[in-house]
mmCIF file of C-alpha atoms in Angstrom:
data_model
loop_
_atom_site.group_PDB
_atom_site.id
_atom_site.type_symbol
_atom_site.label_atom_id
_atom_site.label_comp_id
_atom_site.label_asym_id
_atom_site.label_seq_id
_atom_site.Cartn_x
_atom_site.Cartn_y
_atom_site.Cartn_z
ATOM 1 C CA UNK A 1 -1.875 -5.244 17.887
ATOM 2 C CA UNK A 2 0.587 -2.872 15.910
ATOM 3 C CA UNK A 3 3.573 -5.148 16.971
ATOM 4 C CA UNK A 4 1.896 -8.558 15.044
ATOM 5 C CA UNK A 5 0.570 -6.580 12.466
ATOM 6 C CA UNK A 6 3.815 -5.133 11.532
ATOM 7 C CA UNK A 7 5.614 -9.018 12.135
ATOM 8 C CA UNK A 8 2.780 -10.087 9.760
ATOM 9 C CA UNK A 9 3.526 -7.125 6.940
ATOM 10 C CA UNK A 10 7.349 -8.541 6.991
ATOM 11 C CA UNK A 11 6.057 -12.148 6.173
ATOM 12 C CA UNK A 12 4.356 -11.067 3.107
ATOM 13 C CA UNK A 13 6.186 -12.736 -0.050
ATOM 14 C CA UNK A 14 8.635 -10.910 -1.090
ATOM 15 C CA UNK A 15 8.071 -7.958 1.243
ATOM 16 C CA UNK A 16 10.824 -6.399 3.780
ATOM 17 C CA UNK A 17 9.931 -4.271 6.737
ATOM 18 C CA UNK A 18 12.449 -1.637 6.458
ATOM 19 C CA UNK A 19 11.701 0.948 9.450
ATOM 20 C CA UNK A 20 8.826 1.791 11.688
ATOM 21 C CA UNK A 21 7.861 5.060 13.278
ATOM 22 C CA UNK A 22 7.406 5.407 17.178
ATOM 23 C CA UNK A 23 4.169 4.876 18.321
ATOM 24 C CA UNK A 24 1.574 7.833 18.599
ATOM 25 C CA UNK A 25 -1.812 8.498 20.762
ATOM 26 C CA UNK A 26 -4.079 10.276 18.597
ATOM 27 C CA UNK A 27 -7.583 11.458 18.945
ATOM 28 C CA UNK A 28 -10.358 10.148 16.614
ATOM 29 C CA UNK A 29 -11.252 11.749 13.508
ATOM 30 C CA UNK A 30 -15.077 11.801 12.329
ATOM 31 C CA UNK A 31 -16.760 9.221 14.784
ATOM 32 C CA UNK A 32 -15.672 11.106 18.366
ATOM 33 C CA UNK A 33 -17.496 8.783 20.858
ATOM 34 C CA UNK A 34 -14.670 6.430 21.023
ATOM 35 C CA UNK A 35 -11.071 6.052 22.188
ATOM 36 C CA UNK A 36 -8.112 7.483 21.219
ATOM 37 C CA UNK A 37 -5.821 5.188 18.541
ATOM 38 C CA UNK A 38 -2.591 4.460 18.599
ATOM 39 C CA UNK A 39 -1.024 5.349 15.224
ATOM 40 C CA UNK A 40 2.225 4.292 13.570
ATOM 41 C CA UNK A 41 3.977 4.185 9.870
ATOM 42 C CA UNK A 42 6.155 1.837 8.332
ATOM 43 C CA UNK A 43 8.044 1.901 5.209
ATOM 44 C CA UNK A 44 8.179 -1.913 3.632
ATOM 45 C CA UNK A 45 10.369 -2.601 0.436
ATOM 46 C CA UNK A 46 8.197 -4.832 -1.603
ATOM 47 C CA UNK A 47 7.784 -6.818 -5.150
ATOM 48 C CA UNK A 48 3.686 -6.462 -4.929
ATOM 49 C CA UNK A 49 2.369 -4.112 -6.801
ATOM 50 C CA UNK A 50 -0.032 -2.376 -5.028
ATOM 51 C CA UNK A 51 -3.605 -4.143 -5.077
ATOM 52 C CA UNK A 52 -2.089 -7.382 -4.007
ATOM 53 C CA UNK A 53 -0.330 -5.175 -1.069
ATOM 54 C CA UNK A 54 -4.205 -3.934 -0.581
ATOM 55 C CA UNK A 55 -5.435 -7.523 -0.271
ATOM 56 C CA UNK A 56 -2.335 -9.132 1.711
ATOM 57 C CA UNK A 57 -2.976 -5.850 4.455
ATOM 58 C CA UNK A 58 -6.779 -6.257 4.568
ATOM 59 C CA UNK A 59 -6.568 -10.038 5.175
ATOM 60 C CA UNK A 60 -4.146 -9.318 8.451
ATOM 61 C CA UNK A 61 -7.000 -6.869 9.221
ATOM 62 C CA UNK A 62 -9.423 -9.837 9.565
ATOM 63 C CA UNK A 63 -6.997 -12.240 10.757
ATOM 64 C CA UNK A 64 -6.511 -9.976 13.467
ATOM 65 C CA UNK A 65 -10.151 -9.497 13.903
ATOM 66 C CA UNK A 66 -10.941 -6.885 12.136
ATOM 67 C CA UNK A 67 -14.868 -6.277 10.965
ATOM 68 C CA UNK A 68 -15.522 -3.621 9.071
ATOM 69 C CA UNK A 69 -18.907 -1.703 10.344
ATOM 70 C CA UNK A 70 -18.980 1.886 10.143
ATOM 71 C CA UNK A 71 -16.981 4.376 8.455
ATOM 72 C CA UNK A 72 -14.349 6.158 10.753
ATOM 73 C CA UNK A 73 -15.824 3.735 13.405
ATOM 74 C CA UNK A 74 -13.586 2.042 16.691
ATOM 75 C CA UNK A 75 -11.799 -0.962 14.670
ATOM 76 C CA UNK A 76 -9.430 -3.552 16.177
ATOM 77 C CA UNK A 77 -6.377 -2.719 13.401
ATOM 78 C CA UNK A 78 -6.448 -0.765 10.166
ATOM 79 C CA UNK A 79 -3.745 -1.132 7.705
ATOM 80 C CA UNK A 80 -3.602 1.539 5.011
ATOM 81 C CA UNK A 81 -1.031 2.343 1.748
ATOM 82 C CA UNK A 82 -0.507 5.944 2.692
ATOM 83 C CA UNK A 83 2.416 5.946 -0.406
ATOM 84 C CA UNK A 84 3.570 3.679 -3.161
ATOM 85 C CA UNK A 85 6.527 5.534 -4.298
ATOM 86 C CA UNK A 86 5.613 8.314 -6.647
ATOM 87 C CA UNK A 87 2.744 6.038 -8.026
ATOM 88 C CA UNK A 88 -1.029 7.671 -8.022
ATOM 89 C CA UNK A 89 -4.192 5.454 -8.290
ATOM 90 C CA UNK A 90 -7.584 6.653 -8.355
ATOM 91 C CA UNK A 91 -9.628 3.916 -7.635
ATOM 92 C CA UNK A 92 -13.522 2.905 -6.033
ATOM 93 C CA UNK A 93 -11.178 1.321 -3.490
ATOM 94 C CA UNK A 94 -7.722 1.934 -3.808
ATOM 95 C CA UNK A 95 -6.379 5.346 -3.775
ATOM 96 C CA UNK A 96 -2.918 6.557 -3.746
ATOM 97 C CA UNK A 97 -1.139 8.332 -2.098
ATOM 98 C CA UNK A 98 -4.138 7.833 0.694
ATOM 99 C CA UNK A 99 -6.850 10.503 0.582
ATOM 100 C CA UNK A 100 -6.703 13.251 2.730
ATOM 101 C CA UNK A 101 -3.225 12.379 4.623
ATOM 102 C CA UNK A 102 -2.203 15.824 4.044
ATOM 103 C CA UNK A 103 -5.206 17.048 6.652
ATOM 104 C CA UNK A 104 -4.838 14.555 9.176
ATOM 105 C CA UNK A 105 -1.920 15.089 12.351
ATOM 106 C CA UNK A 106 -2.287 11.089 12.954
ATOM 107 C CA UNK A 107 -1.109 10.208 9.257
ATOM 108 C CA UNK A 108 1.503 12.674 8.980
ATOM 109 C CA UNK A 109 3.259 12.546 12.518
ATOM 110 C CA UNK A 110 4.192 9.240 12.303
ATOM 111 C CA UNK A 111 4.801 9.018 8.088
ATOM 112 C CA UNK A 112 7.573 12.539 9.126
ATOM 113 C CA UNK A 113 10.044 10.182 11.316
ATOM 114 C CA UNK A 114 9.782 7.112 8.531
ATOM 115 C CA UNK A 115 9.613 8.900 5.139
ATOM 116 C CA UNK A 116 11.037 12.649 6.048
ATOM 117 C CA UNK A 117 12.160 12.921 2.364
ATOM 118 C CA UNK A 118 8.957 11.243 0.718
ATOM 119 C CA UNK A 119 7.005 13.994 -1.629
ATOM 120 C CA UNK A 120 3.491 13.791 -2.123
ATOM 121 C CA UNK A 121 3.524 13.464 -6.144
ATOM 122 C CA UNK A 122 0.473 15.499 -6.509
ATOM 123 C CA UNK A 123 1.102 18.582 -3.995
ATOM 124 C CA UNK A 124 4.738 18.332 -4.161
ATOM 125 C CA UNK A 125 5.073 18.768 -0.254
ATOM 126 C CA UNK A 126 6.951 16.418 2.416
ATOM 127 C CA UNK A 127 4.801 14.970 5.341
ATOM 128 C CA UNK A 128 6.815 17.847 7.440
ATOM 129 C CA UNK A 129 5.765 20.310 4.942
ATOM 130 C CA UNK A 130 1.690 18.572 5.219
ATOM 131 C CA UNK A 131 1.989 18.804 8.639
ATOM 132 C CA UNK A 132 3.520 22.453 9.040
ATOM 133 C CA UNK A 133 0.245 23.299 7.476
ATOM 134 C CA UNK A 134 -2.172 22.037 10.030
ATOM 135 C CA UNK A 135 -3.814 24.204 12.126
ATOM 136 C CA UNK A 136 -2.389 24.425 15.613
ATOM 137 C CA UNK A 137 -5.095 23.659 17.439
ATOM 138 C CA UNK A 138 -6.617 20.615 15.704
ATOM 139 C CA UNK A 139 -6.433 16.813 15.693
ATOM 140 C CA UNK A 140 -3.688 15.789 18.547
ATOM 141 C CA UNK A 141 -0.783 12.888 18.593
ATOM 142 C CA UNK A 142 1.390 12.714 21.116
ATOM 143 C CA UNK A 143 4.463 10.837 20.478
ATOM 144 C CA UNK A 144 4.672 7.114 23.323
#
């Protein structure tokens, strides 16, 4: 699912695929009672501005099948802007860079290998720095 998703991303107009992370196996956050993910990041150079990007990546979501049901819920494929340069947008449904990244293991593992050098714009920390300050013993991702 990852692999077409990610072919799909680089067929957007105007929209390169320039590097992807390794895959990860990460436990659920919120909703337990389902299966681990599998978790990856990508950095994409692109010409649309960001709620274009939003609509392009939720119609490969339900191209690929995805229904949205339940908050935090098992889901086929989600496709999120995690970072738009140093851009910040506070909207009903576009925010960015992507709420609470900085707390969660399955954001930040993955966005470390893609975008080591990447600073959050409002805490002024890289996803190694986010992810230093996790707690040792919470959510897990284990590198495939």
């Amino acid at each position: 699912m990852i692999r077409t998703a990610l072919i799909r991303i680089g067929e957007l107009p105007s929209t390169r695929l320039a590097s992807v992370s390794p895959f990860y196996r990460t436990e659920p956050v919120g909703h337990l009672e389902q299966g681990w993910f599998v978790n990856a990041a990508a950095v994409i150079e692109t010409a649309l501005d960001p709620r274009p990007l939003l609509d392009a990546l939720l119609g490969i979501e339900r191209s690929m099948g995805r229904v949205r049901k339940e908050k935090w819920g098992p889901r086929l494929i989600d496709l999120d802007i995690l970072f738009y340069g140093q851009a910040v947008i506070d909207e009903p449904d576009l925010v960015v860079p992507h709420a609470f990244m900085d707390r969660r293991r399955f954001v930040l593992a993955p966005l470390a290998d893609v975008a080591p050098d990447w600073r959050h714009p409002l805490l002024g920390l890289t996803p190694g720095e986010m992810l230093a300050r996790l707690p040792e013993n919470g959510q897990e991702a284990h590198r495939l």
